[in-house]
């Protein structure tokens, strides 16, 4: 069968092409009809040839790493069958908690590895997990990068997530929305910051208890300390990085953990003063590259089905509107994820 895919033909430029026919599956491979693709900030870096992403990609790369679809064909030894609803596992990390099996240059949608922004894919059995039955294809496509990034921070970050623990989130992008709803479902108290009261109401619906508008409350760290009775946040999911890290550490509890999962600062390389807070506060600053393992994705999938959680989708674009979807990703104007329906 013929295949359609978006390819990077120049920095910042996507071209929709007919590419090679879809290979028949090997013994432990499947052919997946991709139905939805969620976009991530990493995809934008790759497409723009931004030097902030350290892996150069091949010519005419098919970008994006997240996708959900339906199995159309499977090899004789495959664990999947026609009709299975699946989510793509875009990296080499399958089991375990420490990330030693993660290889950045082998992740889909970068380097030499074509990604999910196409109609059909032939992939190995290990490159898939079952999509939660309670989610649409569009919702399921957001699980791996945004969902697992948040889940890994919450459950593998070094703080036991339970009632009595306070979690601080930033903004209402995909990772933060996942962090809010998963932490709240696990019984933690969530303090959510955002740039507008309208977005904060979305955070409240997802489960946040305390809301802080960082535009109207510039010393938002003081407000976080106030609403937590001076204790601060036991765990922070930091998606901003340098621009926020000093205030973040100021309102992190003694011996608390900050999981840095993004670098949305206007100047990601700006100098920061963090040593006193880290040393005298006994605080941990934990960098987290990549989303996580397939095992974590499967745990998250089961958690979402058990609690009937639905990640917010900001906007859905048709497959043919990929450039417009990337523009919407850049603006980050609505809570949740930008998704392409294939």
mmCIF file of C-alpha atoms in Angstrom:
data_model
loop_
_atom_site.group_PDB
_atom_site.id
_atom_site.type_symbol
_atom_site.label_atom_id
_atom_site.label_comp_id
_atom_site.label_asym_id
_atom_site.label_seq_id
_atom_site.Cartn_x
_atom_site.Cartn_y
_atom_site.Cartn_z
ATOM 1 C CA UNK A 1 0.000 0.000 0.000
ATOM 2 C CA UNK A 2 1.119 3.583 -0.569
ATOM 3 C CA UNK A 3 1.870 5.840 2.364
ATOM 4 C CA UNK A 4 1.561 9.565 3.050
ATOM 5 C CA UNK A 5 3.924 11.354 5.399
ATOM 6 C CA UNK A 6 5.126 14.800 6.352
ATOM 7 C CA UNK A 7 8.874 15.221 5.882
ATOM 8 C CA UNK A 8 11.341 17.924 6.929
ATOM 9 C CA UNK A 9 12.633 19.319 3.637
ATOM 10 C CA UNK A 10 14.370 22.435 5.045
ATOM 11 C CA UNK A 11 14.755 24.037 8.474
ATOM 12 C CA UNK A 12 11.251 24.884 9.681
ATOM 13 C CA UNK A 13 9.626 23.432 6.566
ATOM 14 C CA UNK A 14 7.344 20.394 6.306
ATOM 15 C CA UNK A 15 6.294 18.871 2.976
ATOM 16 C CA UNK A 16 3.535 16.294 2.547
ATOM 17 C CA UNK A 17 4.783 13.469 0.326
ATOM 18 C CA UNK A 18 3.884 10.003 -0.842
ATOM 19 C CA UNK A 19 6.660 7.821 0.564
ATOM 20 C CA UNK A 20 7.660 4.178 0.195
ATOM 21 C CA UNK A 21 5.036 1.471 0.487
ATOM 22 C CA UNK A 22 4.495 -0.019 3.932
ATOM 23 C CA UNK A 23 6.695 -3.092 4.522
ATOM 24 C CA UNK A 24 5.003 -6.364 5.460
ATOM 25 C CA UNK A 25 5.508 -7.152 9.149
ATOM 26 C CA UNK A 26 8.232 -9.539 10.268
ATOM 27 C CA UNK A 27 7.603 -12.315 12.770
ATOM 28 C CA UNK A 28 7.397 -9.941 15.753
ATOM 29 C CA UNK A 29 6.292 -6.801 13.942
ATOM 30 C CA UNK A 30 2.980 -5.098 13.213
ATOM 31 C CA UNK A 31 1.571 -2.662 10.698
ATOM 32 C CA UNK A 32 -0.221 0.193 12.449
ATOM 33 C CA UNK A 33 -2.630 2.646 10.850
ATOM 34 C CA UNK A 34 -1.837 5.871 12.719
ATOM 35 C CA UNK A 35 -5.029 7.714 13.702
ATOM 36 C CA UNK A 36 -3.694 10.534 15.885
ATOM 37 C CA UNK A 37 -0.364 12.289 16.513
ATOM 38 C CA UNK A 38 0.303 14.550 19.510
ATOM 39 C CA UNK A 39 2.835 17.340 19.028
ATOM 40 C CA UNK A 40 5.605 18.169 21.486
ATOM 41 C CA UNK A 41 8.108 20.990 21.953
ATOM 42 C CA UNK A 42 10.878 18.546 21.016
ATOM 43 C CA UNK A 43 9.236 18.094 17.584
ATOM 44 C CA UNK A 44 9.448 21.827 16.976
ATOM 45 C CA UNK A 45 13.148 21.845 17.895
ATOM 46 C CA UNK A 46 13.847 19.019 15.440
ATOM 47 C CA UNK A 47 11.844 20.558 12.604
ATOM 48 C CA UNK A 48 13.501 23.963 13.075
ATOM 49 C CA UNK A 49 17.021 22.452 13.255
ATOM 50 C CA UNK A 50 17.288 24.222 16.619
ATOM 51 C CA UNK A 51 20.744 23.647 18.167
ATOM 52 C CA UNK A 52 19.067 23.197 21.560
ATOM 53 C CA UNK A 53 18.235 19.663 20.399
ATOM 54 C CA UNK A 54 21.583 17.825 20.323
ATOM 55 C CA UNK A 55 20.878 15.170 17.649
ATOM 56 C CA UNK A 56 21.094 16.108 13.978
ATOM 57 C CA UNK A 57 18.580 14.369 11.738
ATOM 58 C CA UNK A 58 18.782 12.783 8.305
ATOM 59 C CA UNK A 59 17.431 14.439 5.165
ATOM 60 C CA UNK A 60 13.661 14.193 4.658
ATOM 61 C CA UNK A 61 13.048 12.904 8.169
ATOM 62 C CA UNK A 62 9.454 12.074 9.121
ATOM 63 C CA UNK A 63 9.146 13.955 12.451
ATOM 64 C CA UNK A 64 7.168 13.536 15.704
ATOM 65 C CA UNK A 65 7.400 10.755 18.258
ATOM 66 C CA UNK A 66 3.887 10.389 19.678
ATOM 67 C CA UNK A 67 1.101 8.480 17.982
ATOM 68 C CA UNK A 68 -1.871 6.189 18.507
ATOM 69 C CA UNK A 69 -3.563 3.897 16.035
ATOM 70 C CA UNK A 70 -4.985 0.490 15.212
ATOM 71 C CA UNK A 71 -3.120 -2.679 14.274
ATOM 72 C CA UNK A 72 -3.934 -3.662 10.680
ATOM 73 C CA UNK A 73 -1.560 -6.611 10.252
ATOM 74 C CA UNK A 74 0.825 -8.590 12.461
ATOM 75 C CA UNK A 75 3.595 -11.152 12.098
ATOM 76 C CA UNK A 76 3.145 -14.803 12.958
ATOM 77 C CA UNK A 77 4.904 -14.487 16.336
ATOM 78 C CA UNK A 78 3.506 -11.075 17.269
ATOM 79 C CA UNK A 79 1.622 -10.525 20.518
ATOM 80 C CA UNK A 80 -0.692 -8.108 18.725
ATOM 81 C CA UNK A 81 -3.676 -8.816 16.486
ATOM 82 C CA UNK A 82 -5.678 -6.905 13.895
ATOM 83 C CA UNK A 83 -7.960 -4.355 15.524
ATOM 84 C CA UNK A 84 -5.887 -3.773 18.671
ATOM 85 C CA UNK A 85 -5.828 -0.110 19.768
ATOM 86 C CA UNK A 86 -2.227 0.845 20.484
ATOM 87 C CA UNK A 87 0.078 3.694 21.476
ATOM 88 C CA UNK A 88 3.550 4.034 19.966
ATOM 89 C CA UNK A 89 6.505 3.642 22.338
ATOM 90 C CA UNK A 90 9.039 5.966 20.636
ATOM 91 C CA UNK A 91 12.245 5.073 22.457
ATOM 92 C CA UNK A 92 14.501 2.151 23.376
ATOM 93 C CA UNK A 93 13.742 2.232 27.109
ATOM 94 C CA UNK A 94 11.430 -0.690 27.925
ATOM 95 C CA UNK A 95 11.837 -1.603 31.623
ATOM 96 C CA UNK A 96 13.411 -0.232 34.779
ATOM 97 C CA UNK A 97 13.548 3.119 36.505
ATOM 98 C CA UNK A 98 16.997 4.595 35.965
ATOM 99 C CA UNK A 99 16.941 5.319 32.241
ATOM 100 C CA UNK A 100 20.175 3.602 31.330
ATOM 101 C CA UNK A 101 18.498 1.954 28.352
ATOM 102 C CA UNK A 102 17.385 5.309 26.935
ATOM 103 C CA UNK A 103 19.303 6.277 23.789
ATOM 104 C CA UNK A 104 18.440 9.747 22.562
ATOM 105 C CA UNK A 105 19.813 9.192 19.056
ATOM 106 C CA UNK A 106 17.467 6.221 18.554
ATOM 107 C CA UNK A 107 14.220 7.926 19.543
ATOM 108 C CA UNK A 108 11.585 8.172 16.805
ATOM 109 C CA UNK A 109 11.243 11.473 15.007
ATOM 110 C CA UNK A 110 14.918 12.408 15.277
ATOM 111 C CA UNK A 111 18.369 11.379 14.077
ATOM 112 C CA UNK A 112 18.057 8.571 11.535
ATOM 113 C CA UNK A 113 14.669 7.412 12.818
ATOM 114 C CA UNK A 114 11.448 8.344 11.024
ATOM 115 C CA UNK A 115 8.636 9.270 13.375
ATOM 116 C CA UNK A 116 4.867 9.058 13.568
ATOM 117 C CA UNK A 117 3.684 11.879 11.280
ATOM 118 C CA UNK A 118 2.493 9.466 8.595
ATOM 119 C CA UNK A 119 -0.519 7.300 7.846
ATOM 120 C CA UNK A 120 1.116 3.870 8.271
ATOM 121 C CA UNK A 121 4.013 2.424 10.297
ATOM 122 C CA UNK A 122 5.631 -0.989 10.530
ATOM 123 C CA UNK A 123 7.073 -1.375 14.026
ATOM 124 C CA UNK A 124 8.333 -4.046 16.407
ATOM 125 C CA UNK A 125 6.116 -5.546 19.089
ATOM 126 C CA UNK A 126 8.175 -3.795 21.769
ATOM 127 C CA UNK A 127 7.408 -0.417 20.228
ATOM 128 C CA UNK A 128 3.745 -0.534 21.237
ATOM 129 C CA UNK A 129 1.553 -0.550 24.317
ATOM 130 C CA UNK A 130 -2.186 -1.004 24.608
ATOM 131 C CA UNK A 131 -4.258 2.180 24.490
ATOM 132 C CA UNK A 132 -6.599 2.712 27.463
ATOM 133 C CA UNK A 133 -10.148 1.769 26.526
ATOM 134 C CA UNK A 134 -11.541 4.924 28.117
ATOM 135 C CA UNK A 135 -9.565 7.241 25.820
ATOM 136 C CA UNK A 136 -10.166 8.388 22.274
ATOM 137 C CA UNK A 137 -7.349 8.012 19.757
ATOM 138 C CA UNK A 138 -6.633 11.729 20.083
ATOM 139 C CA UNK A 139 -6.373 11.481 23.871
ATOM 140 C CA UNK A 140 -4.340 8.265 23.728
ATOM 141 C CA UNK A 141 -1.760 9.850 21.422
ATOM 142 C CA UNK A 142 -0.736 12.207 24.244
ATOM 143 C CA UNK A 143 0.156 9.467 26.726
ATOM 144 C CA UNK A 144 3.796 8.793 26.030
ATOM 145 C CA UNK A 145 5.682 12.067 25.978
ATOM 146 C CA UNK A 146 3.474 14.371 28.053
ATOM 147 C CA UNK A 147 1.861 11.698 30.193
ATOM 148 C CA UNK A 148 4.885 9.567 30.995
ATOM 149 C CA UNK A 149 7.061 12.639 31.617
ATOM 150 C CA UNK A 150 4.609 13.736 34.314
ATOM 151 C CA UNK A 151 4.091 10.212 35.666
ATOM 152 C CA UNK A 152 7.816 9.555 35.956
ATOM 153 C CA UNK A 153 8.315 12.824 37.861
ATOM 154 C CA UNK A 154 5.482 12.025 40.238
ATOM 155 C CA UNK A 155 6.131 8.348 40.931
ATOM 156 C CA UNK A 156 9.855 7.982 40.227
ATOM 157 C CA UNK A 157 11.110 11.413 41.300
ATOM 158 C CA UNK A 158 12.082 10.481 44.835
ATOM 159 C CA UNK A 159 8.986 11.594 46.772
ATOM 160 C CA UNK A 160 6.302 9.053 47.679
ATOM 161 C CA UNK A 161 3.111 10.406 46.154
ATOM 162 C CA UNK A 162 0.305 10.065 48.716
ATOM 163 C CA UNK A 163 -2.226 12.144 50.699
ATOM 164 C CA UNK A 164 -0.414 14.881 52.615
ATOM 165 C CA UNK A 165 2.155 15.486 49.875
ATOM 166 C CA UNK A 166 2.030 18.816 48.038
ATOM 167 C CA UNK A 167 2.865 18.988 44.321
ATOM 168 C CA UNK A 168 3.582 22.237 42.460
ATOM 169 C CA UNK A 169 2.927 22.481 38.712
ATOM 170 C CA UNK A 170 3.640 25.239 36.198
ATOM 171 C CA UNK A 171 1.269 26.311 33.456
ATOM 172 C CA UNK A 172 -1.352 24.283 31.611
ATOM 173 C CA UNK A 173 0.648 22.631 28.860
ATOM 174 C CA UNK A 174 0.409 18.918 28.230
ATOM 175 C CA UNK A 175 2.903 17.766 30.882
ATOM 176 C CA UNK A 176 1.487 20.078 33.540
ATOM 177 C CA UNK A 177 -2.116 19.038 32.864
ATOM 178 C CA UNK A 178 -1.121 15.396 33.242
ATOM 179 C CA UNK A 179 0.799 16.192 36.439
ATOM 180 C CA UNK A 180 -2.196 17.974 37.958
ATOM 181 C CA UNK A 181 -4.764 15.270 37.257
ATOM 182 C CA UNK A 182 -2.514 12.300 38.117
ATOM 183 C CA UNK A 183 -1.226 13.855 41.348
ATOM 184 C CA UNK A 184 -4.735 14.814 42.424
ATOM 185 C CA UNK A 185 -6.071 11.343 41.609
ATOM 186 C CA UNK A 186 -3.287 9.861 43.764
ATOM 187 C CA UNK A 187 -4.444 11.977 46.707
ATOM 188 C CA UNK A 188 -1.793 14.700 46.679
ATOM 189 C CA UNK A 189 -2.582 18.387 47.129
ATOM 190 C CA UNK A 190 -1.793 20.312 43.947
ATOM 191 C CA UNK A 191 -0.733 23.948 43.708
ATOM 192 C CA UNK A 192 -1.008 25.089 40.082
ATOM 193 C CA UNK A 193 0.481 28.245 38.581
ATOM 194 C CA UNK A 194 -0.531 29.733 35.244
ATOM 195 C CA UNK A 195 -0.570 33.012 33.331
ATOM 196 C CA UNK A 196 -4.345 33.571 33.359
ATOM 197 C CA UNK A 197 -7.340 32.992 35.611
ATOM 198 C CA UNK A 198 -9.125 31.225 32.749
ATOM 199 C CA UNK A 199 -6.367 28.619 32.452
ATOM 200 C CA UNK A 200 -6.300 28.236 36.220
ATOM 201 C CA UNK A 201 -9.955 27.234 36.139
ATOM 202 C CA UNK A 202 -8.945 24.370 33.838
ATOM 203 C CA UNK A 203 -6.325 23.402 36.420
ATOM 204 C CA UNK A 204 -9.029 23.432 39.104
ATOM 205 C CA UNK A 205 -11.226 21.095 37.044
ATOM 206 C CA UNK A 206 -8.260 18.748 36.658
ATOM 207 C CA UNK A 207 -7.875 18.578 40.431
ATOM 208 C CA UNK A 208 -5.727 21.519 41.604
ATOM 209 C CA UNK A 209 -6.560 22.802 45.095
ATOM 210 C CA UNK A 210 -4.597 26.067 45.109
ATOM 211 C CA UNK A 211 -4.300 28.405 42.112
ATOM 212 C CA UNK A 212 -1.634 31.083 41.570
ATOM 213 C CA UNK A 213 -1.603 33.566 38.679
ATOM 214 C CA UNK A 214 2.099 34.311 38.195
ATOM 215 C CA UNK A 215 1.408 37.385 36.038
ATOM 216 C CA UNK A 216 -0.661 39.205 38.663
ATOM 217 C CA UNK A 217 1.365 37.740 41.547
ATOM 218 C CA UNK A 218 4.967 38.246 40.483
ATOM 219 C CA UNK A 219 6.348 36.887 43.768
ATOM 220 C CA UNK A 220 4.448 33.660 43.228
ATOM 221 C CA UNK A 221 6.857 31.658 45.372
ATOM 222 C CA UNK A 222 5.695 33.634 48.418
ATOM 223 C CA UNK A 223 2.089 32.834 47.508
ATOM 224 C CA UNK A 224 2.900 29.104 47.239
ATOM 225 C CA UNK A 225 4.466 29.239 50.707
ATOM 226 C CA UNK A 226 1.411 31.087 52.011
ATOM 227 C CA UNK A 227 -1.159 28.577 50.719
ATOM 228 C CA UNK A 228 0.931 25.650 52.033
ATOM 229 C CA UNK A 229 1.216 27.148 55.524
ATOM 230 C CA UNK A 230 4.911 27.915 55.044
ATOM 231 C CA UNK A 231 5.774 24.287 54.227
ATOM 232 C CA UNK A 232 6.231 24.659 50.469
ATOM 233 C CA UNK A 233 5.925 21.996 47.784
ATOM 234 C CA UNK A 234 7.332 18.544 48.447
ATOM 235 C CA UNK A 235 7.613 17.855 44.713
ATOM 236 C CA UNK A 236 7.756 20.267 41.772
ATOM 237 C CA UNK A 237 7.270 19.415 38.108
ATOM 238 C CA UNK A 238 9.257 22.261 36.515
ATOM 239 C CA UNK A 239 8.641 22.785 32.799
ATOM 240 C CA UNK A 240 10.212 26.245 32.551
ATOM 241 C CA UNK A 241 13.799 25.877 33.763
ATOM 242 C CA UNK A 242 16.167 28.799 34.213
ATOM 243 C CA UNK A 243 13.601 31.588 34.184
ATOM 244 C CA UNK A 244 11.647 30.140 37.109
ATOM 245 C CA UNK A 245 14.107 27.942 38.977
ATOM 246 C CA UNK A 246 15.105 30.432 41.702
ATOM 247 C CA UNK A 247 11.482 31.040 42.742
ATOM 248 C CA UNK A 248 10.743 27.342 42.341
ATOM 249 C CA UNK A 249 13.471 26.376 44.807
ATOM 250 C CA UNK A 250 12.413 29.163 47.190
ATOM 251 C CA UNK A 251 8.984 27.550 47.603
ATOM 252 C CA UNK A 252 10.185 23.933 47.618
ATOM 253 C CA UNK A 253 9.918 22.250 51.017
ATOM 254 C CA UNK A 254 12.979 21.247 53.023
ATOM 255 C CA UNK A 255 14.347 18.024 51.453
ATOM 256 C CA UNK A 256 11.918 18.471 48.572
ATOM 257 C CA UNK A 257 12.547 17.515 44.964
ATOM 258 C CA UNK A 258 12.341 19.600 41.782
ATOM 259 C CA UNK A 259 12.058 17.522 38.595
ATOM 260 C CA UNK A 260 13.196 19.677 35.682
ATOM 261 C CA UNK A 261 11.431 18.362 32.585
ATOM 262 C CA UNK A 262 11.431 21.358 30.232
ATOM 263 C CA UNK A 263 13.247 24.514 29.210
ATOM 264 C CA UNK A 264 10.561 26.965 28.150
ATOM 265 C CA UNK A 265 12.500 29.985 29.452
ATOM 266 C CA UNK A 266 13.005 32.836 27.038
ATOM 267 C CA UNK A 267 16.738 32.362 27.685
ATOM 268 C CA UNK A 268 17.348 28.722 28.717
ATOM 269 C CA UNK A 269 21.030 29.515 29.375
ATOM 270 C CA UNK A 270 20.506 32.508 31.695
ATOM 271 C CA UNK A 271 22.645 32.387 34.872
ATOM 272 C CA UNK A 272 20.851 31.345 38.052
ATOM 273 C CA UNK A 273 21.640 31.375 41.771
ATOM 274 C CA UNK A 274 20.576 28.033 43.258
ATOM 275 C CA UNK A 275 23.384 26.767 45.478
ATOM 276 C CA UNK A 276 22.174 28.178 48.814
ATOM 277 C CA UNK A 277 18.677 26.746 48.408
ATOM 278 C CA UNK A 278 20.033 23.359 47.373
ATOM 279 C CA UNK A 279 22.650 23.120 50.104
ATOM 280 C CA UNK A 280 20.915 24.649 53.121
ATOM 281 C CA UNK A 281 17.471 23.415 52.136
ATOM 282 C CA UNK A 282 18.608 19.849 51.500
ATOM 283 C CA UNK A 283 16.745 20.083 48.189
ATOM 284 C CA UNK A 284 17.245 17.959 45.098
ATOM 285 C CA UNK A 285 17.281 19.348 41.561
ATOM 286 C CA UNK A 286 16.637 16.407 39.255
ATOM 287 C CA UNK A 287 17.041 16.670 35.492
ATOM 288 C CA UNK A 288 14.790 14.400 33.466
ATOM 289 C CA UNK A 289 15.631 13.856 29.799
ATOM 290 C CA UNK A 290 13.031 12.060 27.721
ATOM 291 C CA UNK A 291 9.687 10.728 28.816
ATOM 292 C CA UNK A 292 10.253 7.297 30.365
ATOM 293 C CA UNK A 293 10.010 3.588 29.757
ATOM 294 C CA UNK A 294 7.282 1.497 28.194
ATOM 295 C CA UNK A 295 6.735 0.006 31.637
ATOM 296 C CA UNK A 296 5.935 3.477 32.999
ATOM 297 C CA UNK A 297 3.590 4.106 30.091
ATOM 298 C CA UNK A 298 1.750 0.866 30.830
ATOM 299 C CA UNK A 299 1.475 1.825 34.510
ATOM 300 C CA UNK A 300 0.116 5.243 33.555
ATOM 301 C CA UNK A 301 -2.328 3.695 31.085
ATOM 302 C CA UNK A 302 -3.725 1.420 33.809
ATOM 303 C CA UNK A 303 -3.870 4.350 36.272
ATOM 304 C CA UNK A 304 -5.835 6.483 33.824
ATOM 305 C CA UNK A 305 -8.279 3.695 33.051
ATOM 306 C CA UNK A 306 -8.759 2.972 36.774
ATOM 307 C CA UNK A 307 -9.487 6.624 37.600
ATOM 308 C CA UNK A 308 -11.165 7.393 34.248
ATOM 309 C CA UNK A 309 -8.824 10.318 33.593
ATOM 310 C CA UNK A 310 -8.990 12.220 30.298
ATOM 311 C CA UNK A 311 -6.107 14.480 29.256
ATOM 312 C CA UNK A 312 -7.253 17.830 27.870
ATOM 313 C CA UNK A 313 -6.765 18.282 24.127
ATOM 314 C CA UNK A 314 -6.434 21.963 23.262
ATOM 315 C CA UNK A 315 -7.095 21.642 19.530
ATOM 316 C CA UNK A 316 -7.334 18.918 16.881
ATOM 317 C CA UNK A 317 -6.097 19.526 13.322
ATOM 318 C CA UNK A 318 -6.572 17.395 10.235
ATOM 319 C CA UNK A 319 -3.472 15.546 9.020
ATOM 320 C CA UNK A 320 -3.139 17.917 6.051
ATOM 321 C CA UNK A 321 -2.849 20.899 8.449
ATOM 322 C CA UNK A 322 0.410 19.906 10.148
ATOM 323 C CA UNK A 323 2.129 23.301 9.612
ATOM 324 C CA UNK A 324 -0.840 25.100 11.173
ATOM 325 C CA UNK A 325 -0.779 22.664 14.106
ATOM 326 C CA UNK A 326 2.908 23.420 14.712
ATOM 327 C CA UNK A 327 2.115 27.128 14.723
ATOM 328 C CA UNK A 328 -0.556 26.495 17.359
ATOM 329 C CA UNK A 329 2.017 24.543 19.378
ATOM 330 C CA UNK A 330 4.328 27.561 19.313
ATOM 331 C CA UNK A 331 1.619 29.895 20.638
ATOM 332 C CA UNK A 332 0.627 27.601 23.535
ATOM 333 C CA UNK A 333 -2.575 29.608 23.829
ATOM 334 C CA UNK A 334 -4.940 26.911 25.163
ATOM 335 C CA UNK A 335 -4.566 24.283 27.902
ATOM 336 C CA UNK A 336 -3.663 20.749 26.888
ATOM 337 C CA UNK A 337 -2.147 19.147 23.822
ATOM 338 C CA UNK A 338 -2.175 19.949 20.101
ATOM 339 C CA UNK A 339 -3.146 16.830 18.148
ATOM 340 C CA UNK A 340 -3.316 15.871 14.479
ATOM 341 C CA UNK A 341 -6.057 13.500 13.352
ATOM 342 C CA UNK A 342 -4.617 11.262 10.623
#
